[in-house]
CSV table of C-alpha atoms in Angstrom, one decimal:
chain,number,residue,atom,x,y,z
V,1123,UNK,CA,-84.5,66.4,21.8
V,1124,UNK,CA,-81.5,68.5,20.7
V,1125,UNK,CA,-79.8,66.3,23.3
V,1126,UNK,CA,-80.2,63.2,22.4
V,1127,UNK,CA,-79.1,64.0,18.7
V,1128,UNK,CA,-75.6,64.9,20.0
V,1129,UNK,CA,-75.7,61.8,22.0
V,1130,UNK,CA,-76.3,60.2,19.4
V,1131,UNK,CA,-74.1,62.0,17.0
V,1132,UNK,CA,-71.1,61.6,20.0
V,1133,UNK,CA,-72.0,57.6,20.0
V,1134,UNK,CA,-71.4,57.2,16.2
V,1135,UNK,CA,-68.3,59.4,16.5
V,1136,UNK,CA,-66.6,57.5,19.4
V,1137,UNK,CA,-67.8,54.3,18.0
V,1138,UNK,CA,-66.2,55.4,14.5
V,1139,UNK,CA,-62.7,56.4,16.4
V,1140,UNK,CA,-63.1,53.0,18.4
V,1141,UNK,CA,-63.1,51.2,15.0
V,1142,UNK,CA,-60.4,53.1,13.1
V,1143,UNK,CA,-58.3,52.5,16.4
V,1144,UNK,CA,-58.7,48.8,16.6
V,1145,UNK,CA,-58.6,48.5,12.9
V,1146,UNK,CA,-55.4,50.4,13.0
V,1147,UNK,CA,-54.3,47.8,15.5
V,1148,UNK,CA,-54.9,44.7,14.2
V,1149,UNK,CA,-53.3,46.3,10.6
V,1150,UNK,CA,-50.1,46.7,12.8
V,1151,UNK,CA,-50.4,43.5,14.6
V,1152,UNK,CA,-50.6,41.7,11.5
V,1153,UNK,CA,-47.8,43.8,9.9
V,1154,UNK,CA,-45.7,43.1,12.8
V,1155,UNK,CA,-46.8,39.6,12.7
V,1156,UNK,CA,-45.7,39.3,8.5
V,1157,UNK,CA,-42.7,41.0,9.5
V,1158,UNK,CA,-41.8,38.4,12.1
V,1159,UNK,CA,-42.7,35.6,9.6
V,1160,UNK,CA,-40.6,37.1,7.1
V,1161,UNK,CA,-37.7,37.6,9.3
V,1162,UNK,CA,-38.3,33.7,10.5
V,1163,UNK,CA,-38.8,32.4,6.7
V,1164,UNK,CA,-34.9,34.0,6.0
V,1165,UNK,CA,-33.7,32.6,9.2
V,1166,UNK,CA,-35.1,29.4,8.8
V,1167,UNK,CA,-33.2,29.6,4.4
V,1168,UNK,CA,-30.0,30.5,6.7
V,1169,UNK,CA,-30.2,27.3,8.8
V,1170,UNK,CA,-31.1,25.3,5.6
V,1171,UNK,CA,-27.6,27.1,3.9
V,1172,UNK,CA,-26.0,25.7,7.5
V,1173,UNK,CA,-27.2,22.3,7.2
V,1174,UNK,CA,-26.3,22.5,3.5
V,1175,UNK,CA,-23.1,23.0,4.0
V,1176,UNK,CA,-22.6,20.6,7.0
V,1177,UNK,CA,-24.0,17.7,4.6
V,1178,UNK,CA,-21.6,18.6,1.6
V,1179,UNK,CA,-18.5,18.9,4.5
V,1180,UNK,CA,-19.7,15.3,6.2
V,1181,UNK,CA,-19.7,13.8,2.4
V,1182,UNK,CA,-16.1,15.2,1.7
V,1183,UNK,CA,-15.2,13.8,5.4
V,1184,UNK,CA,-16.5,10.2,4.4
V,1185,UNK,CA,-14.9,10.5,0.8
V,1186,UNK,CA,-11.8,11.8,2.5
V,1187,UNK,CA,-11.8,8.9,5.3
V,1188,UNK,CA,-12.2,6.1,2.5
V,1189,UNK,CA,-9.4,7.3,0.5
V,1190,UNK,CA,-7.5,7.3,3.2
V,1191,UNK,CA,-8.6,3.7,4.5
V,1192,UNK,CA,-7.7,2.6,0.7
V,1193,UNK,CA,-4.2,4.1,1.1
V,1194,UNK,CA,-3.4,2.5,4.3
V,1195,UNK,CA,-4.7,-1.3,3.1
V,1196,UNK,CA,-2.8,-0.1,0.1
V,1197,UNK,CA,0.5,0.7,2.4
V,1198,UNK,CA,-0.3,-2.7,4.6
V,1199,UNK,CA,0.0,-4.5,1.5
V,1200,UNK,CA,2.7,-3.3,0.2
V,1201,UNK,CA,5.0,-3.4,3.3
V,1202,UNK,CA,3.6,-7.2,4.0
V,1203,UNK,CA,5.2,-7.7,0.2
V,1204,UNK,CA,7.7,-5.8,1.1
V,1205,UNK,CA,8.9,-8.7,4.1
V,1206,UNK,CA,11.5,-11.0,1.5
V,1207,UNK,CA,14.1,-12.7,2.4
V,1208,UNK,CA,15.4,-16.3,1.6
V,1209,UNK,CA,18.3,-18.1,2.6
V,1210,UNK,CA,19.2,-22.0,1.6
V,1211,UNK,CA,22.3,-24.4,0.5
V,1212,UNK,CA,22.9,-27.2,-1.5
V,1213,UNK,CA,21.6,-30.8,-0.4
V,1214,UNK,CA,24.3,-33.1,0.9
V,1215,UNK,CA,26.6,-34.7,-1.9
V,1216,UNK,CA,28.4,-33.5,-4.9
V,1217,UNK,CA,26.5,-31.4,-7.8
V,1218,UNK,CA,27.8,-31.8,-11.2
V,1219,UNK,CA,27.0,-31.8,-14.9
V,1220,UNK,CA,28.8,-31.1,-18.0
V,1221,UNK,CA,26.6,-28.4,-19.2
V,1222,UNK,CA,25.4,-25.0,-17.1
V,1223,UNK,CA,23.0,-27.0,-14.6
V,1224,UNK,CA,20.5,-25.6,-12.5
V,1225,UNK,CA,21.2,-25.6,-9.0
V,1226,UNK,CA,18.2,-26.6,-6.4
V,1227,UNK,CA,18.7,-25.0,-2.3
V,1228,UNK,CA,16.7,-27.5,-0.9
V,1229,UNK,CA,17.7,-26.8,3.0
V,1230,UNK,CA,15.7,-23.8,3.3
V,1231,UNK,CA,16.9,-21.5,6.3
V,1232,UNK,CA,14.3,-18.8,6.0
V,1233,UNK,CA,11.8,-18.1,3.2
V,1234,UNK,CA,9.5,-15.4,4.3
V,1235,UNK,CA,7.3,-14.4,1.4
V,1236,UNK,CA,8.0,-16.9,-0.1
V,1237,UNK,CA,10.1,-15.9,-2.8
V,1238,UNK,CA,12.2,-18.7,-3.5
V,1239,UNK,CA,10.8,-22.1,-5.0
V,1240,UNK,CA,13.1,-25.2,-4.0
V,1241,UNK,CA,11.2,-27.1,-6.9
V,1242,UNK,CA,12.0,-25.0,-9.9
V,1243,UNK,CA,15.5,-22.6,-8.4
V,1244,UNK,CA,13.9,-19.5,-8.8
V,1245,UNK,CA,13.6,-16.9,-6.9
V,1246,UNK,CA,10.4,-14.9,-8.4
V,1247,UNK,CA,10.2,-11.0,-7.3
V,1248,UNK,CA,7.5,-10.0,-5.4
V,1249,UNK,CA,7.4,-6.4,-6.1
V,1250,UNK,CA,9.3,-4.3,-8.0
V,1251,UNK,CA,12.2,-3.0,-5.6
V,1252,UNK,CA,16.1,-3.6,-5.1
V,1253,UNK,CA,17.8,-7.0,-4.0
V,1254,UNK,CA,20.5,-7.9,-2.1
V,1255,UNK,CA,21.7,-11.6,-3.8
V,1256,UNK,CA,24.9,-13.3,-2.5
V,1257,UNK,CA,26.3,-17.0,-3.2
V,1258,UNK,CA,29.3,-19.4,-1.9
V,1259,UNK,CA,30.7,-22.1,-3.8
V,1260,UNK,CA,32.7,-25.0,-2.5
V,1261,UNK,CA,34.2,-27.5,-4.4
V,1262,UNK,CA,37.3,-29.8,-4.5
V,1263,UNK,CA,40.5,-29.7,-6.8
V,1264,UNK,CA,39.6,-32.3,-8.6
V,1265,UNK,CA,37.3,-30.6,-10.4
V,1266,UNK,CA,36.4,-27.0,-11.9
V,1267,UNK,CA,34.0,-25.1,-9.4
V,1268,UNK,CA,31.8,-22.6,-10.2
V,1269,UNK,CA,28.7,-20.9,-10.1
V,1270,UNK,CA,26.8,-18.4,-12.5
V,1271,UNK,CA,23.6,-16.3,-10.9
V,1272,UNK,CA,21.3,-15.2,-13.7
V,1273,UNK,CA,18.5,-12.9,-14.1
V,1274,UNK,CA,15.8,-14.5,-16.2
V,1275,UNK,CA,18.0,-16.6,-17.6
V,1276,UNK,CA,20.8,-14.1,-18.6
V,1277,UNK,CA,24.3,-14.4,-16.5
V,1278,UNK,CA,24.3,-11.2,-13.9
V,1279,UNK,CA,27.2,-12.2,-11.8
V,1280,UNK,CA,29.2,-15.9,-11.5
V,1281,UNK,CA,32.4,-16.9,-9.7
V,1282,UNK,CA,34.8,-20.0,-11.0
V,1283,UNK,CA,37.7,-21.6,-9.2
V,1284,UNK,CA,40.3,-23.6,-11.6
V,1285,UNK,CA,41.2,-27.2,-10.6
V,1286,UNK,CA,44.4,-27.2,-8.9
V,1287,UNK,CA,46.9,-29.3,-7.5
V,1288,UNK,CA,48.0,-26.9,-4.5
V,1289,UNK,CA,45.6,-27.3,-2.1
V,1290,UNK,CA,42.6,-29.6,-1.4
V,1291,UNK,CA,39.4,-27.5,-1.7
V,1292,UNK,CA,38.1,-24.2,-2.5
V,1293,UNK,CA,36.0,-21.8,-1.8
V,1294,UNK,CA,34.4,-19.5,-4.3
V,1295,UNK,CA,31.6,-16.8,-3.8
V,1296,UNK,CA,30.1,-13.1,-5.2
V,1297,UNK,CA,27.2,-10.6,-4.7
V,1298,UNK,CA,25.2,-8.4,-6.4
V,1299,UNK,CA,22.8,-5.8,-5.8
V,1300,UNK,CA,19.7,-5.8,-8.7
V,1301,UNK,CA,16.2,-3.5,-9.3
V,1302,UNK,CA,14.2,-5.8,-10.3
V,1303,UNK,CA,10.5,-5.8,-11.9
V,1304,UNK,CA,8.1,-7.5,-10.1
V,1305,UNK,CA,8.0,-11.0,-11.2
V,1306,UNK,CA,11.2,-11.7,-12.8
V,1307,UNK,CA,13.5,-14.4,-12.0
V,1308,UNK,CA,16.6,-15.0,-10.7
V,1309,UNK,CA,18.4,-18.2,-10.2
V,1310,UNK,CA,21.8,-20.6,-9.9
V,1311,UNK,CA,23.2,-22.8,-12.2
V,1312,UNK,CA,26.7,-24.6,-12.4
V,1313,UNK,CA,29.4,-23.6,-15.2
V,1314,UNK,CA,29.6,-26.2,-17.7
V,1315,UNK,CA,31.8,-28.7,-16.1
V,1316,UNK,CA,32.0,-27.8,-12.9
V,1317,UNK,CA,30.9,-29.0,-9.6
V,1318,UNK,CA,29.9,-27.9,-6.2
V,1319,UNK,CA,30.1,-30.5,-2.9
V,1320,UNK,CA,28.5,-30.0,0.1
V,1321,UNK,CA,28.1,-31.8,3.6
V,1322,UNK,CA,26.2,-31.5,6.8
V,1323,UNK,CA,28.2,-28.4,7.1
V,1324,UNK,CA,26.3,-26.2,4.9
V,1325,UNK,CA,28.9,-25.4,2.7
V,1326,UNK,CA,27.2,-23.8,-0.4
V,1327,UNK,CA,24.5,-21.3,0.2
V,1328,UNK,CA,22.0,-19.0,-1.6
V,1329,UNK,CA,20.9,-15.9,-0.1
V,1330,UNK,CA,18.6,-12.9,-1.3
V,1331,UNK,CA,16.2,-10.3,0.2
V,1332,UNK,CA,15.2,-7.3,-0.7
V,1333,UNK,CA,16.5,-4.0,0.4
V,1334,UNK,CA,13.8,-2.0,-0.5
V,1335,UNK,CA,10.5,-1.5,-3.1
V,1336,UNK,CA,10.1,0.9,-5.9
């Protein structure tokens, strides 16, 4: 009888020891397992942080790469503006007036950009920048030659040639280098009473181009 008791007694014991031993277990499985989580849960807030940071870098690499095509169209444009250079003379015949008329270069050598209008004599600025503008006169004694270049109007350069009896023609002619605004005009006009002849040989001619924008 005594036997069996401690049997007994030894059953509830190791069964007691068997449960504190697995429960003791599982606690540290599952403390492991929360400890595991935890460590994945800040891992996963790092890789978030990462991707964060990759998104805010590609949005500064597309705002960066559209300023950048902006300032390129930006330079295209301005270096297709910046192509100007005209070239022209007179028409055939003999160009006088007794006041300052305007003077029309209707042979047109070369006009890229389009600068210069045969219709009106002007030669409109593209873009702001400095000009390179030269001019040659020829006329015959018999008459006063002479030619004034203006800027909008006003007289920026001219050259004039006295009639004369000691020779049968003459040649007259100046430059000028200008910064001009975009938009403003320059063009030729006779002095008052003068003239200006020219032939098949292209004797009186109009040049300007520019030399570089602002």
């Amino acid at each position: 009888m005594a036997g069996r008791h401690m049997l007994a007694v030894l059953c509830i014991t190791l069964g007691t020891i068997l449960h504190a031993t697995v429960e003791g277990s599982i606690q540290t499985d599952v403390e492991k397992v929360r400890t595991e989580v935890k460590q994945v849960r800040t891992e996963v807030k790092q890789v978030q942080a990462v991707v964060k940071q990759v998104q805010e870098a590609q949005k500064l690499f597309a705002k960066g790469l559209t300023d950048l095509k902006g300032e390129l169209n930006q330079l295209k444009t301005k270096y297709e503006r910046g192509k100007v250079a005209f070239s022209g003379a007179l028409s055939e015949g003999n160009h006088n007036s007794a006041d300052q008329a305007r003077l029309f270069y209707k042979r047109i050598f070369t006009n890229v950009g389009n600068a210069y209008n045969s219709s009106t004599g002007d030669f409109t600025a593209p873009v702001k920048g400095v000009y390179f503008f030269t001019f040659m006169t020829f006329g015959y004694n018999n008459q006063n030659s002479g030619i004034i270049l203006t800027r909008n109007g006003v007289l920026a350069v001219s050259s004039y040639d006295f009639q004369t009896i000691s020779d049968q023609a003459d040649t007259t002619g100046n430059s000028v280098i200008l910064q001009l605004e975009a938009g403003e005009k320059i063009s030729l006009q006779l002095w008052g009473g003068a003239s200006a002849y020219d032939s098949a040989n292209m004797l009186n001619t109009f040049n300007g181009f520019l030399l570089y924008p602002l």
